[in-house]
């Protein structure tokens, strides 16, 4: 079945630690996205990538980093510089201007 | 700042009624619009998408787009308690970016 797989489902970060969230898609989509959702809020764009080896900052990129070494994969690292990382993180993919498909999300909390 | 705005709700409708959800957008260049349903604690699920002015129907759902008024709406006919969720409106901004509204919470009362 085609889709987007995010892992892990739950993640806990210690003070000063970097953590990496995984996102893999087998939909052959060119574009991939990372969003952050806080309780009762909409989706805010962290980073997006149009093609392999290229990505752009979204509205809230500070404290995050990404890579796009393969078309299928777009991991997100939450660095220690992100002081308020507790949120629901959603990965999405799409073709140009077509509907986005979302993974099941990763819920990140601080220990 | 390009925006998509929605009333946060909750919008309460009785079972069997029509639920009407509305959204306005600021970017006149937006071409494509999407409605997602999000249950609490889950990821968004695509309900409808619309690219042209007018109405688009799919089962109990109808999406309406008016580009002159920069207005998008979603009608849900014969609302069911299982339709209770938050509905997110989104529009494209440029070639690759999507702008999401903060969502409208719908409650269908049995």
CSV table of C-alpha atoms in Angstrom, one decimal:
chain,number,residue,atom,x,y,z
A,1,UNK,CA,0.0,0.0,0.0
A,2,UNK,CA,1.3,3.4,-0.9
A,3,UNK,CA,1.6,5.9,1.9
A,4,UNK,CA,3.7,7.9,4.3
A,5,UNK,CA,5.4,6.4,7.3
A,6,UNK,CA,6.5,8.4,10.3
A,7,UNK,CA,8.4,7.0,13.2
A,8,UNK,CA,8.5,6.9,16.1
A,9,UNK,CA,4.9,7.6,17.1
A,10,UNK,CA,6.1,9.0,20.5
A,11,UNK,CA,9.4,10.5,21.3
A,12,UNK,CA,10.9,12.0,24.4
A,13,UNK,CA,13.8,14.5,24.4
A,14,UNK,CA,16.2,15.2,27.2
A,15,UNK,CA,17.6,18.6,27.9
A,16,UNK,CA,20.4,19.5,25.4
A,17,UNK,CA,19.7,16.5,23.2
A,18,UNK,CA,19.1,16.4,19.4
A,19,UNK,CA,16.4,14.0,18.2
A,20,UNK,CA,15.5,12.9,14.7
A,21,UNK,CA,12.1,12.2,13.4
A,22,UNK,CA,11.8,9.8,10.4
A,23,UNK,CA,9.5,10.3,7.4
A,24,UNK,CA,9.4,7.9,4.4
A,25,UNK,CA,7.0,7.9,1.5
A,26,UNK,CA,6.4,5.4,-1.4
A,27,UNK,CA,4.0,7.6,-3.3
A,28,UNK,CA,6.7,8.8,-5.7
A,29,UNK,CA,5.9,12.4,-4.7
A,30,UNK,CA,8.4,15.1,-5.5
A,31,UNK,CA,7.7,17.4,-2.6
A,32,UNK,CA,7.8,16.7,1.1
A,33,UNK,CA,7.0,18.8,4.1
A,34,UNK,CA,7.3,19.0,7.8
A,35,UNK,CA,4.6,20.8,9.9
A,36,UNK,CA,4.3,21.4,13.6
A,37,UNK,CA,0.9,21.5,15.3
A,38,UNK,CA,0.4,22.7,18.8
A,39,UNK,CA,-2.8,22.0,20.8
A,40,UNK,CA,-5.8,23.7,19.3
A,41,UNK,CA,-3.7,25.3,16.6
A,42,UNK,CA,-3.4,24.9,12.8
A,43,UNK,CA,-0.4,23.5,11.0
A,44,UNK,CA,2.8,25.6,10.8
A,45,UNK,CA,5.4,24.9,8.1
A,46,UNK,CA,8.9,24.0,9.3
A,47,UNK,CA,10.7,23.0,6.2
A,48,UNK,CA,9.8,21.7,2.7
A,49,UNK,CA,11.7,20.1,-0.1
A,50,UNK,CA,10.8,20.2,-3.8
A,51,UNK,CA,13.5,17.8,-5.1
A,52,UNK,CA,16.3,15.7,-3.8
A,53,UNK,CA,19.3,17.6,-2.2
A,54,UNK,CA,17.2,20.8,-2.0
A,55,UNK,CA,15.0,22.2,0.7
A,56,UNK,CA,13.6,25.5,1.9
A,57,UNK,CA,12.8,27.0,5.3
A,58,UNK,CA,9.2,27.4,6.2
A,59,UNK,CA,7.8,29.8,8.8
A,60,UNK,CA,9.3,28.3,11.9
A,61,UNK,CA,12.6,26.7,10.9
A,62,UNK,CA,14.7,28.0,13.8
A,63,UNK,CA,15.9,25.1,15.9
A,64,UNK,CA,15.2,22.5,13.2
A,65,UNK,CA,17.2,20.9,10.4
A,66,UNK,CA,16.4,18.5,7.6
A,67,UNK,CA,18.0,16.6,4.8
A,68,UNK,CA,16.7,15.1,1.5
A,69,UNK,CA,19.3,12.6,0.2
A,70,UNK,CA,16.7,10.3,-1.3
A,71,UNK,CA,13.3,11.1,-2.9
A,72,UNK,CA,11.6,8.8,-0.4
A,73,UNK,CA,13.0,10.2,2.8
A,74,UNK,CA,12.9,13.5,4.6
A,75,UNK,CA,14.1,13.3,8.2
A,76,UNK,CA,13.7,16.2,10.6
A,77,UNK,CA,16.1,16.8,13.4
A,78,UNK,CA,14.9,18.8,16.4
A,79,UNK,CA,18.0,20.4,17.8
A,80,UNK,CA,18.8,21.5,21.4
A,81,UNK,CA,18.3,25.1,20.1
A,82,UNK,CA,14.6,24.5,19.8
A,83,UNK,CA,13.6,25.5,23.3
A,84,UNK,CA,9.9,24.6,23.1
A,85,UNK,CA,9.8,21.3,21.1
A,86,UNK,CA,6.7,19.8,22.6
A,87,UNK,CA,4.2,19.4,19.8
A,88,UNK,CA,2.7,17.0,17.2
A,89,UNK,CA,4.9,16.8,14.1
A,90,UNK,CA,3.4,15.9,10.8
A,91,UNK,CA,5.1,14.9,7.6
A,92,UNK,CA,3.4,15.3,4.3
A,93,UNK,CA,4.1,14.7,0.6
A,94,UNK,CA,2.5,15.7,-2.7
A,95,UNK,CA,2.9,16.5,-6.4
A,96,UNK,CA,2.9,20.1,-7.4
A,97,UNK,CA,-0.3,21.9,-6.2
A,98,UNK,CA,-2.0,18.5,-5.6
A,99,UNK,CA,-3.5,17.4,-2.3
A,100,UNK,CA,-1.0,16.7,0.4
A,101,UNK,CA,-1.0,13.2,2.0
A,102,UNK,CA,0.0,13.1,5.7
A,103,UNK,CA,1.7,10.5,7.8
A,104,UNK,CA,0.3,9.5,11.2
A,105,UNK,CA,2.5,12.0,13.1
A,106,UNK,CA,5.1,11.9,15.8
A,107,UNK,CA,4.3,13.3,19.3
A,108,UNK,CA,7.4,14.8,20.9
A,109,UNK,CA,7.6,15.6,24.6
A,110,UNK,CA,10.4,16.9,26.8
A,111,UNK,CA,11.6,14.7,29.7
B,1,UNK,CA,1.6,37.5,5.5
B,2,UNK,CA,-0.6,35.3,3.4
B,3,UNK,CA,-3.4,33.8,5.5
B,4,UNK,CA,-6.3,31.4,5.5
B,5,UNK,CA,-8.9,32.2,8.1
B,6,UNK,CA,-11.6,30.0,9.6
B,7,UNK,CA,-14.0,30.4,12.5
B,8,UNK,CA,-12.7,28.2,15.3
B,9,UNK,CA,-16.2,27.2,16.4
B,10,UNK,CA,-17.4,24.9,17.8
B,11,UNK,CA,-20.1,24.7,15.2
B,12,UNK,CA,-22.9,22.6,16.6
B,13,UNK,CA,-25.5,21.0,14.3
B,14,UNK,CA,-28.1,18.3,15.0
B,15,UNK,CA,-27.8,14.9,13.4
B,16,UNK,CA,-29.2,14.8,9.9
B,17,UNK,CA,-28.7,18.6,9.3
B,18,UNK,CA,-26.4,20.4,6.9
B,19,UNK,CA,-23.2,21.6,8.3
B,20,UNK,CA,-21.7,24.7,6.6
B,21,UNK,CA,-18.0,25.4,7.1
B,22,UNK,CA,-16.4,28.6,5.7
B,23,UNK,CA,-12.9,29.8,4.9
B,24,UNK,CA,-11.4,33.0,3.5
B,25,UNK,CA,-8.0,33.5,2.0
B,26,UNK,CA,-5.8,36.5,1.4
B,27,UNK,CA,-3.5,35.3,-1.5
B,28,UNK,CA,-5.3,36.1,-4.8
B,29,UNK,CA,-2.7,33.9,-6.5
B,30,UNK,CA,-3.9,30.8,-4.7
B,31,UNK,CA,-5.1,28.2,-7.3
B,32,UNK,CA,-6.0,25.1,-5.3
B,33,UNK,CA,-7.9,24.5,-2.2
B,34,UNK,CA,-8.3,21.6,0.1
B,35,UNK,CA,-10.5,20.5,3.0
B,36,UNK,CA,-9.1,18.1,5.6
B,37,UNK,CA,-10.8,16.4,8.5
B,38,UNK,CA,-8.8,15.9,11.7
B,39,UNK,CA,-10.0,13.8,14.6
B,40,UNK,CA,-8.5,14.6,18.0
B,41,UNK,CA,-4.9,13.2,18.3
B,42,UNK,CA,-4.9,12.0,14.6
B,43,UNK,CA,-3.4,13.4,11.4
B,44,UNK,CA,-5.4,15.3,8.8
B,45,UNK,CA,-7.3,13.3,6.3
B,46,UNK,CA,-8.2,14.8,2.8
B,47,UNK,CA,-12.0,15.2,2.3
B,48,UNK,CA,-12.3,17.4,-0.8
B,49,UNK,CA,-10.2,19.5,-3.1
B,50,UNK,CA,-11.3,22.2,-5.6
B,51,UNK,CA,-9.5,24.1,-8.3
B,52,UNK,CA,-12.2,25.9,-10.2
B,53,UNK,CA,-15.0,28.4,-9.3
B,54,UNK,CA,-18.3,26.8,-8.5
B,55,UNK,CA,-19.4,23.6,-6.7
B,56,UNK,CA,-17.8,20.2,-6.5
B,57,UNK,CA,-19.8,17.3,-5.0
B,58,UNK,CA,-18.6,14.0,-3.6
B,59,UNK,CA,-21.1,11.9,-1.7
B,60,UNK,CA,-22.4,13.9,1.3
B,61,UNK,CA,-19.7,16.6,0.8
B,62,UNK,CA,-19.8,19.7,-1.4
B,63,UNK,CA,-17.0,22.1,-1.8
B,64,UNK,CA,-17.7,25.6,-3.1
B,65,UNK,CA,-15.1,28.1,-4.4
B,66,UNK,CA,-15.6,31.8,-5.2
B,67,UNK,CA,-12.2,33.3,-6.3
B,68,UNK,CA,-13.6,36.8,-6.7
B,69,UNK,CA,-14.7,36.8,-3.1
B,70,UNK,CA,-11.7,34.7,-2.0
B,71,UNK,CA,-14.0,32.3,-0.2
B,72,UNK,CA,-14.1,28.6,0.1
B,73,UNK,CA,-16.8,26.5,1.8
B,74,UNK,CA,-17.6,22.9,2.7
B,75,UNK,CA,-21.1,21.6,3.1
B,76,UNK,CA,-21.8,18.3,4.8
B,77,UNK,CA,-25.3,17.0,4.2
B,78,UNK,CA,-27.0,14.5,6.5
B,79,UNK,CA,-24.4,15.2,9.2
B,80,UNK,CA,-23.5,12.2,11.4
B,81,UNK,CA,-22.0,12.1,14.9
B,82,UNK,CA,-18.9,10.5,13.2
B,83,UNK,CA,-18.5,13.8,11.3
B,84,UNK,CA,-17.6,15.5,14.6
B,85,UNK,CA,-14.0,16.6,14.1
B,86,UNK,CA,-11.9,19.7,13.3
B,87,UNK,CA,-12.0,20.7,9.6
B,88,UNK,CA,-8.9,22.4,8.2
B,89,UNK,CA,-9.0,24.5,5.1
B,90,UNK,CA,-5.8,24.9,3.0
B,91,UNK,CA,-4.8,26.8,-0.1
B,92,UNK,CA,-1.7,26.7,-2.2
B,93,UNK,CA,0.7,29.7,-2.1
B,94,UNK,CA,3.1,29.8,-5.0
B,95,UNK,CA,4.1,26.5,-6.5
B,96,UNK,CA,5.0,24.4,-3.5
B,97,UNK,CA,3.7,26.0,-0.3
B,98,UNK,CA,0.3,25.3,1.3
B,99,UNK,CA,-1.2,27.6,3.9
B,100,UNK,CA,-3.5,26.1,6.5
B,101,UNK,CA,-6.3,27.7,8.5
B,102,UNK,CA,-6.5,27.0,12.2
B,103,UNK,CA,-9.5,24.8,11.7
B,104,UNK,CA,-13.2,24.8,12.6
B,105,UNK,CA,-14.4,22.3,15.3
B,106,UNK,CA,-17.7,20.6,14.3
B,107,UNK,CA,-20.0,18.9,16.8
B,108,UNK,CA,-22.8,16.8,15.4
B,109,UNK,CA,-25.4,16.3,18.2
B,110,UNK,CA,-27.2,12.9,18.3
